[in-house]
Coordinates of C-alpha atoms in Angstrom, one line a residue:
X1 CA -9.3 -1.3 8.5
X2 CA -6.7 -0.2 5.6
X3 CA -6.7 2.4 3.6
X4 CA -4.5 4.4 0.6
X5 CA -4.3 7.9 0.5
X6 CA -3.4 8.5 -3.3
X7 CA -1.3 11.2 -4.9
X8 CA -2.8 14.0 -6.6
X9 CA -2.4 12.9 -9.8
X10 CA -2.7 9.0 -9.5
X11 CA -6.4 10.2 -7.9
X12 CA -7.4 12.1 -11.1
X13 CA -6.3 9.4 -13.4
X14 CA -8.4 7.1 -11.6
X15 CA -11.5 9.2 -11.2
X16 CA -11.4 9.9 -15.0
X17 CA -11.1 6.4 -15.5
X18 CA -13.7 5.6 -13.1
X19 CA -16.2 8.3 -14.6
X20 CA -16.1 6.5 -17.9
X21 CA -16.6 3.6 -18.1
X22 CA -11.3 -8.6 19.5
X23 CA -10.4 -5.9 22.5
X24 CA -7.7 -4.9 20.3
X25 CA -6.3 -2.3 20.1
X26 CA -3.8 -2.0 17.1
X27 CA -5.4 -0.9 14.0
X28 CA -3.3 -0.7 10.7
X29 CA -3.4 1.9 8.0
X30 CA -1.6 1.5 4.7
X31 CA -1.7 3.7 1.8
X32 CA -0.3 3.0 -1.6
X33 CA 1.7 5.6 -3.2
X34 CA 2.2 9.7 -3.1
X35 CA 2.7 11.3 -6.0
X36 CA 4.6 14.6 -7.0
X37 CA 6.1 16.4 -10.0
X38 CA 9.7 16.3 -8.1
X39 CA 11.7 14.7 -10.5
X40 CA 12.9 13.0 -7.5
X41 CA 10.0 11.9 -6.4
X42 CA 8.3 8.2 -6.7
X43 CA 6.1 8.5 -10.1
X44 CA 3.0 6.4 -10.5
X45 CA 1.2 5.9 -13.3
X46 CA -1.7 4.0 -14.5
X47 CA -1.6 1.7 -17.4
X48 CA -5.2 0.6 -17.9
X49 CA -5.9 2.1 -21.0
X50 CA -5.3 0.5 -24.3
X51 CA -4.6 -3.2 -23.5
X52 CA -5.5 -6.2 -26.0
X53 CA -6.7 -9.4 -25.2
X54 CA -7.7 -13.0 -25.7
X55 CA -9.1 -15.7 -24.1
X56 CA -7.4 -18.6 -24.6
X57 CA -3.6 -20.4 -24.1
X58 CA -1.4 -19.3 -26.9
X59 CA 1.4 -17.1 -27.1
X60 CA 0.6 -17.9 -31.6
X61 CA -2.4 -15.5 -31.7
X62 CA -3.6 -13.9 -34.6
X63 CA -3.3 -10.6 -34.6
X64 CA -7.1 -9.9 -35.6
X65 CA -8.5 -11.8 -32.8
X66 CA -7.2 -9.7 -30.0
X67 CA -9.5 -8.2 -28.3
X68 CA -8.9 -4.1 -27.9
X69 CA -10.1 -3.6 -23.6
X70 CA -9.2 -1.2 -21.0
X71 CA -8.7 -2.5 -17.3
X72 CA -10.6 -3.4 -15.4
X73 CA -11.6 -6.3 -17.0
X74 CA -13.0 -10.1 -16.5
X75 CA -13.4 -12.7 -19.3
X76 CA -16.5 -14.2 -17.0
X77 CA -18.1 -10.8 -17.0
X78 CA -22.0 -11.5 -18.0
X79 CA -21.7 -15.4 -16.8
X80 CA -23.2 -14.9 -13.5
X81 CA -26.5 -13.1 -15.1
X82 CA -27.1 -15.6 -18.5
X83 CA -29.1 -19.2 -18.2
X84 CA -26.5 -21.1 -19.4
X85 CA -25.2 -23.8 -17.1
X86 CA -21.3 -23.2 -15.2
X87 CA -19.1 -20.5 -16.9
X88 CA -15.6 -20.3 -18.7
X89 CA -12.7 -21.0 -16.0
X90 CA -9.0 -21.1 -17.6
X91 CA -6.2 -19.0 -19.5
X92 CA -6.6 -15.4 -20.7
X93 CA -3.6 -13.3 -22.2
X94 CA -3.1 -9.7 -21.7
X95 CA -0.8 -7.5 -23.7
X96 CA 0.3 -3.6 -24.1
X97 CA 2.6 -1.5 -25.5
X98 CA 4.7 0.6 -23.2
X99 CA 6.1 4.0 -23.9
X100 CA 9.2 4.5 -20.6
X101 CA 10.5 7.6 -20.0
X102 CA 14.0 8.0 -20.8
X103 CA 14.5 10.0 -17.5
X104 CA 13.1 6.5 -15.4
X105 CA 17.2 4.8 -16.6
X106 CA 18.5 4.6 -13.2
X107 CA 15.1 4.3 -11.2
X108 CA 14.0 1.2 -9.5
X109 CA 10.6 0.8 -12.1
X110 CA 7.9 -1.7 -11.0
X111 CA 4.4 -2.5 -11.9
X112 CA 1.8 -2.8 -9.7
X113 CA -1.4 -5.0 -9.5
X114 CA -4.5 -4.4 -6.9
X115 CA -5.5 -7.9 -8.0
X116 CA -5.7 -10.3 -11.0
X117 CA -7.5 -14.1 -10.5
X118 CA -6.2 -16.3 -9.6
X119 CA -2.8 -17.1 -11.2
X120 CA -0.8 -14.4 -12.6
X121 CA 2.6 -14.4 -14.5
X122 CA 4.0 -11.5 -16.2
X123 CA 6.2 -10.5 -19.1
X124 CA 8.1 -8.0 -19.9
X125 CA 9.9 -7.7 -23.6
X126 CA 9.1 -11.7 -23.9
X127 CA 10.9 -12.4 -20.7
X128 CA 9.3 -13.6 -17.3
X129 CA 9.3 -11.1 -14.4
X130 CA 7.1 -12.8 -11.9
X131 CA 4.5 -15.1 -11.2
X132 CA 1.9 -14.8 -8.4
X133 CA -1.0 -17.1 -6.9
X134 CA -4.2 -15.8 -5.4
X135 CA -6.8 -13.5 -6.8
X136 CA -7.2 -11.4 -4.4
X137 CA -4.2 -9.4 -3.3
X138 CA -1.7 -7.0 -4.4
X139 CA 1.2 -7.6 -6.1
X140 CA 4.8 -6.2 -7.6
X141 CA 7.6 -6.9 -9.9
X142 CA 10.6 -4.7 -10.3
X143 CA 11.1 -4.8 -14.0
X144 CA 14.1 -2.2 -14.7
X145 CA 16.1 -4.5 -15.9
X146 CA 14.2 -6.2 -18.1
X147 CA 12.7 -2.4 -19.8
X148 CA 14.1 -0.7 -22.7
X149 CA 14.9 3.3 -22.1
X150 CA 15.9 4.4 -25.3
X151 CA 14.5 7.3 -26.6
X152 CA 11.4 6.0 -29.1
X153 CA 11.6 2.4 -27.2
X154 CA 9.1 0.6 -27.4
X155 CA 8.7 -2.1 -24.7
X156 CA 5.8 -4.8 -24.3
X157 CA 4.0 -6.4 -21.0
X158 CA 2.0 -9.4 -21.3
X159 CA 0.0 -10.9 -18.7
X160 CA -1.1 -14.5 -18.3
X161 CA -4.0 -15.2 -16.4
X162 CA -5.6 -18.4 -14.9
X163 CA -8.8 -19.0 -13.1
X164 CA -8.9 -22.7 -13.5
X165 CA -10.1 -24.5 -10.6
X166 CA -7.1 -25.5 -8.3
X167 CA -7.2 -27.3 -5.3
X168 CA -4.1 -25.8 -3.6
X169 CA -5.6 -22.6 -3.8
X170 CA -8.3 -21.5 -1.3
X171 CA -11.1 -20.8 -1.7
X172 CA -12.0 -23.9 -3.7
X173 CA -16.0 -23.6 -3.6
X174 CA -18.0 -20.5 -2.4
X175 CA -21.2 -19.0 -3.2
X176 CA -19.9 -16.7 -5.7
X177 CA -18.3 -16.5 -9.2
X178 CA -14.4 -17.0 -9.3
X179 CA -14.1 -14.4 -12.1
X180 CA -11.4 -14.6 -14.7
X181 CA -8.8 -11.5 -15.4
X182 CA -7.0 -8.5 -14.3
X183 CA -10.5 -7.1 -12.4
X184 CA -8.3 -3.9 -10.9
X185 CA -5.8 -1.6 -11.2
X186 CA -2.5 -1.8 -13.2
X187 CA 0.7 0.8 -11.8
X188 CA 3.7 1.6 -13.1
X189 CA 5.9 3.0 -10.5
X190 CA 9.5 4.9 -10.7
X191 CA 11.4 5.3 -7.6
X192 CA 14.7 7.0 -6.6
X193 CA 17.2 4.5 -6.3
X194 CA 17.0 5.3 -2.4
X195 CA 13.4 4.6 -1.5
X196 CA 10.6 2.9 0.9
X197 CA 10.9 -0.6 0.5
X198 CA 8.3 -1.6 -2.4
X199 CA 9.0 -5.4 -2.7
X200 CA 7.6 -5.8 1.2
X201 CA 4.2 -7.8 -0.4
X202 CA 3.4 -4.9 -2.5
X203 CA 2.8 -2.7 0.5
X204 CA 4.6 0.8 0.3
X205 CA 6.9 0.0 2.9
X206 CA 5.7 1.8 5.7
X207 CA 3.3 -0.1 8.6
X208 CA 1.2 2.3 11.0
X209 CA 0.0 0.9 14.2
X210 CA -1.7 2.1 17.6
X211 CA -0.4 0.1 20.4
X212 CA -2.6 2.2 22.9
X213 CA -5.9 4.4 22.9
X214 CA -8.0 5.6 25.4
X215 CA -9.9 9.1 25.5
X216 CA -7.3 10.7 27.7
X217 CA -3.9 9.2 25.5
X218 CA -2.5 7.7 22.4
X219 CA 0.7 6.0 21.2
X220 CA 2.0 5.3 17.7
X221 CA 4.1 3.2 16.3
X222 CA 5.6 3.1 12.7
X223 CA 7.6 0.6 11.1
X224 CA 9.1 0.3 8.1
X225 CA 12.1 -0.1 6.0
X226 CA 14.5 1.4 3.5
X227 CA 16.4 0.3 0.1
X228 CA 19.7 1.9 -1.0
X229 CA 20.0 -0.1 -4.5
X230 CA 22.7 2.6 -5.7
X231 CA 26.0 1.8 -5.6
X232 CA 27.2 4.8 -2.5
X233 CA 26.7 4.4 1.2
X234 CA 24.3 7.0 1.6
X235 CA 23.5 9.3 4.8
X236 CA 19.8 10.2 5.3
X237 CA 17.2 11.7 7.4
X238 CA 14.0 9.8 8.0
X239 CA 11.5 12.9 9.0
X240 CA 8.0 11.5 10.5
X241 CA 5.0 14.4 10.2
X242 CA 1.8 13.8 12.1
X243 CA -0.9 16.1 11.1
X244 CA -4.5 16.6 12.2
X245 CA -7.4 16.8 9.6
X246 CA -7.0 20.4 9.6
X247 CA -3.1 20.1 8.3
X248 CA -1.8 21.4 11.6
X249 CA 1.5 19.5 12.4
X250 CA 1.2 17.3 16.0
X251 CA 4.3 15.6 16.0
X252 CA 7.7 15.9 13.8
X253 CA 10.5 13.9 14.2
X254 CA 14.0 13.0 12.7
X255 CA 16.3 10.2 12.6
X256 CA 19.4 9.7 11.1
X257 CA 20.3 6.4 9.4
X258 CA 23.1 5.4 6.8
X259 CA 22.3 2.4 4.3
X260 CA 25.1 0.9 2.7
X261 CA 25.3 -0.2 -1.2
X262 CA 22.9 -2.5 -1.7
X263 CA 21.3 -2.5 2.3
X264 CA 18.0 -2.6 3.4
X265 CA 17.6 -0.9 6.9
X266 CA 14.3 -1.6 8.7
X267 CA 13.4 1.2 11.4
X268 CA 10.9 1.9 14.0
X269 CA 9.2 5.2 15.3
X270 CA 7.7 5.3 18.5
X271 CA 5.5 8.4 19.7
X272 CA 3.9 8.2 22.8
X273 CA 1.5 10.0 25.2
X274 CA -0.3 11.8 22.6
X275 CA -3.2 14.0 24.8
X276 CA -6.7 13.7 23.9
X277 CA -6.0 12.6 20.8
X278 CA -9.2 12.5 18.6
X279 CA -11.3 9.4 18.2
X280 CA -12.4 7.7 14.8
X281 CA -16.3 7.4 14.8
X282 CA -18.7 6.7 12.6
X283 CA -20.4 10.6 13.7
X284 CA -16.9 11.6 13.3
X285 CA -14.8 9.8 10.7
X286 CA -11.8 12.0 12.1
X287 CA -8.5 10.7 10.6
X288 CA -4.6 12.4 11.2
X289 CA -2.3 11.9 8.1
X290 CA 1.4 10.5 8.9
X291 CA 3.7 11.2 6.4
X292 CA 7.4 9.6 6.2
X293 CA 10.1 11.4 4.3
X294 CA 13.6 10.0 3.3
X295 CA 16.0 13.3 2.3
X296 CA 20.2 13.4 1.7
X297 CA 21.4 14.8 4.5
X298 CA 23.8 16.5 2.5
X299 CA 22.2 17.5 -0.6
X300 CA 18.9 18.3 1.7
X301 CA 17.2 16.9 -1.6
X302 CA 14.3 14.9 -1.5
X303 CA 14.5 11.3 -2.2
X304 CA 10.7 9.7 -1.4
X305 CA 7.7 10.5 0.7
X306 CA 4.6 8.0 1.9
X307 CA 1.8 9.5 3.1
X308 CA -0.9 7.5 5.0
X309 CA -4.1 8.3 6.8
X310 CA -4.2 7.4 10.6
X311 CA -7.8 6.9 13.0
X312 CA -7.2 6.5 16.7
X313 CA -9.9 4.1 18.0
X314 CA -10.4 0.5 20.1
X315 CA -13.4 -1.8 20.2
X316 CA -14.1 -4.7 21.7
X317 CA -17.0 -7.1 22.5
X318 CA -19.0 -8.8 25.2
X319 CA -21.2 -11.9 25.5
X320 CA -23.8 -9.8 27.2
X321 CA -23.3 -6.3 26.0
X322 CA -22.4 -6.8 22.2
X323 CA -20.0 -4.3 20.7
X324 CA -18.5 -1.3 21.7
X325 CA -16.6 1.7 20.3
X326 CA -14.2 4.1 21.9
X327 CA -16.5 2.8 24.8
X328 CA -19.3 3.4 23.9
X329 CA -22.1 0.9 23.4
X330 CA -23.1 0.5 19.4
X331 CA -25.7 -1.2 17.4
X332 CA -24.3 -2.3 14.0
X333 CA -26.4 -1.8 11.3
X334 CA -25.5 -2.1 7.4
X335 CA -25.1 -4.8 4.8
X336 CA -22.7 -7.5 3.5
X337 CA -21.1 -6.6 0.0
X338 CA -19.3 -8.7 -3.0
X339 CA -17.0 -7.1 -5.2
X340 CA -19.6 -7.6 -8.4
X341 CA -21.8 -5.4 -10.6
X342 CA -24.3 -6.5 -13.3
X343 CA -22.8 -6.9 -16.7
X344 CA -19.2 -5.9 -15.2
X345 CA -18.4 -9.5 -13.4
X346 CA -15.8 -8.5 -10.5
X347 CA -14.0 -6.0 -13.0
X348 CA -15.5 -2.3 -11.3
X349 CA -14.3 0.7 -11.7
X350 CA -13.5 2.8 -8.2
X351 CA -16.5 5.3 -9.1
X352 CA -18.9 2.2 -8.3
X353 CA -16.8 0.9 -5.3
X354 CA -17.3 4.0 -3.9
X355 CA -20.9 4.3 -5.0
X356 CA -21.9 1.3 -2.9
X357 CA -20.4 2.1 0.1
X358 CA -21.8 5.8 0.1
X359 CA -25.4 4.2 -0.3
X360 CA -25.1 2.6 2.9
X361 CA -24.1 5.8 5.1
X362 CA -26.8 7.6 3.1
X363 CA -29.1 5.5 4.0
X364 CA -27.9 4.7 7.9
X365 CA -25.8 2.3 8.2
X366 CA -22.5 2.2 10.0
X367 CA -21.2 -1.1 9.0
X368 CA -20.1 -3.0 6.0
X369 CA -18.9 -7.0 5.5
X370 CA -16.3 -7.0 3.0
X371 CA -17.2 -10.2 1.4
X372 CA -14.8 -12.6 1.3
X373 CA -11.8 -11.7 0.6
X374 CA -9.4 -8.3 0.7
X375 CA -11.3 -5.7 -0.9
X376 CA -10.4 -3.0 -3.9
X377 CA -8.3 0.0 -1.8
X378 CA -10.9 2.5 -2.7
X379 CA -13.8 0.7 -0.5
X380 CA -12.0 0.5 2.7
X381 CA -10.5 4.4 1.9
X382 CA -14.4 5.1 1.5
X383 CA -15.2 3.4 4.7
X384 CA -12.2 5.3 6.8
X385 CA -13.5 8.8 4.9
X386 CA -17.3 8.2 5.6
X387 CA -17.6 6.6 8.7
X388 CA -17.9 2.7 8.0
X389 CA -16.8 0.3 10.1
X390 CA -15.9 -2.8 7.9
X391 CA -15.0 -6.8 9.1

């Protein structure tokens, strides 16, 4: 199960956005990004609003034939519903202005995709950044070099997409519609120069995991790493909060650790023998919250926080018996699910990801199959919040 836990203000730019338009017992978390208005702090931003587009392979385009869209969006939107025979599979272009902050010269900027099928390269200012393969994962470029900061700058990201059939790139058949475009989210994000490592496959940098759960005891372990891309050898304190669902701290601890100019330092956490710690159920969707802090030792300022949701639970299943949770014998009952809505192709806001999934608690289920591929954050963060197992 994975999850994101968003910032304050990343979640009310996308709910406005959204409003319009086997035993095992290691379980990961991962959340995307926190937000604050601490200068200091990483700054995310969504840039789904005001994009053009055209569908097609030409950088020559017209200026009249863009298309003006807002993201999400897929070129193969209504294909899957009409009575016309096999559906458009090839190149779209992407393009939008971008307006940086002046204050972001000196940050580490990236942008940030929850998905875009299948093939992906990206432009910033005419210049390639990146290219990624696969249509359903995240991805990230750090583009500060190539942006503009100049007061009144204006710089330009382009996007070339590809859903061509390609046979190095599984799936090559299925029983659904390999939609064309950039179907989720779009990020910009600003980081101290002294942050969570953002580059680890798009994750925030920070891995959560349970080595051990039983009713009577817990341990956690968390993994991660930092950058120092300044230019000083920098001494910090790594602080690691555990809180319960109430917001009452469990567990705080500090480390010290000095990254070089230029270092990456990777770290570990270990907390063990946590008492009784509360189980994740579907009756009881009880989740902690584990947030990692990087501060200057010196200065005591505040260089980046992560925040991620945490469920203690272990399952496992029997040839005889069938499956069982936190022990305890469990009938699962829901529905399979694709990523698809009529008349919107792949491309769905959260509002309707999250729609779907609350249907099937209301009307009893406990489980959910995330067909067939890794699902938009906000259906497995619905899942962890309501009670929904998912596979």
């Amino acid at each position: 199960m994975v999850t994101t836990k968003q910032g304050l203000t990343v979640l009310l730019q996308r709910l406005a956005r959204s409003l319009n338009s086997k035993v095992y017992t290691v379980f990961i978390f991962l959340s995307f990004f926190t937000t604050r208005t601490d200068a200091q702090q990483r700054i995310v931003e969504t840039i789904n609003s005001n994009w053009n587009f055209y569908k097609g392979d030409t950088t020559k385009i017209n200026r009249s034939v863009w298309e003006k869209i807002s993201l999400p969006h897929t070129w193969n939107a209504i294909d899957v519903m009409d009575d016309e025979p096999g559906y458009y599979r090839g190149v779209g272009w992407y393009k939008k202005k971008l307006y940086i902050n002046p204050s972001w010269k000196g940050k580490d900027v990236s942008v940030y995709f929850e998905g875009a099928s299948q093939v992906a390269e990206v432009f910033i200012n005419g210049r390639s950044v990146g290219h990624h393969i696969g249509g359903y994962t995240f991805f990230s470029f750090n583009v500060s070099r190539y942006l503009n900061f100049d007061n009144n700058s204006v710089n330009e990201i382009a996007v070339r997409v590809d859903n061509s059939y390609n046979e190095d790139i599984p799936p090559l058949t299925a029983d659904f519609t390999f939609y064309g475009g950039i179907y989720r989210d779009v990020y910009l994000i600003a980081a101290n120069p002294v942050h969570f490592d953002v580059d680890n496959y798009a994750t925030n940098g920070i891995f959560i995991s349970t080595p051990l759960v039983t009713a009577e005891k817990a341990s956690i372990e968390v993994k991660g790493a930092l950058v120092n891309t300044s230019s000083l050898t920098r001494k910090l304190l790594l602080t690691t909060t555990i809180t319960d669902n109430s917001g009452n701290k469990v567990i705080l601890k500090q480390s010290e650790l000095t990254p070089s100019a230029l270092q990456k330092i990777a770290f570990t956490e270990s907390f063990k023998n946590i008492d009784r710690p509360h189980l994740w159920s579907p009756e009881k969707p009880y989740l902690y919250t584990v947030v990692c802090t990087l501060t200057d030792a010196a200065t005591k300022q505040q260089l980046d926080e992560i925040s991620n949701p945490l469920g203690f639970r272990w399952f496992e299943f029997t040839a005889d018996k069938g499956f069982f949770l936190n022990g305890k014998s469990y009938k699962l009952i829901g529905a399979s699910r694709h990523q698809d809505f009529k008349d919107l192709g792949n491309a769905l806001p959260d509002a309707l990801h999250v729609r779907d999934v609350t249907l099937l608690k209301e009307m009893g289920g406990n489980f959910l199959r995330v067909a067939h591929y890794p699902q938009d954050p906000a259906v497995l963060q619905t899942c962890d919040r309501l009670g929904i197992l998912a596979s």
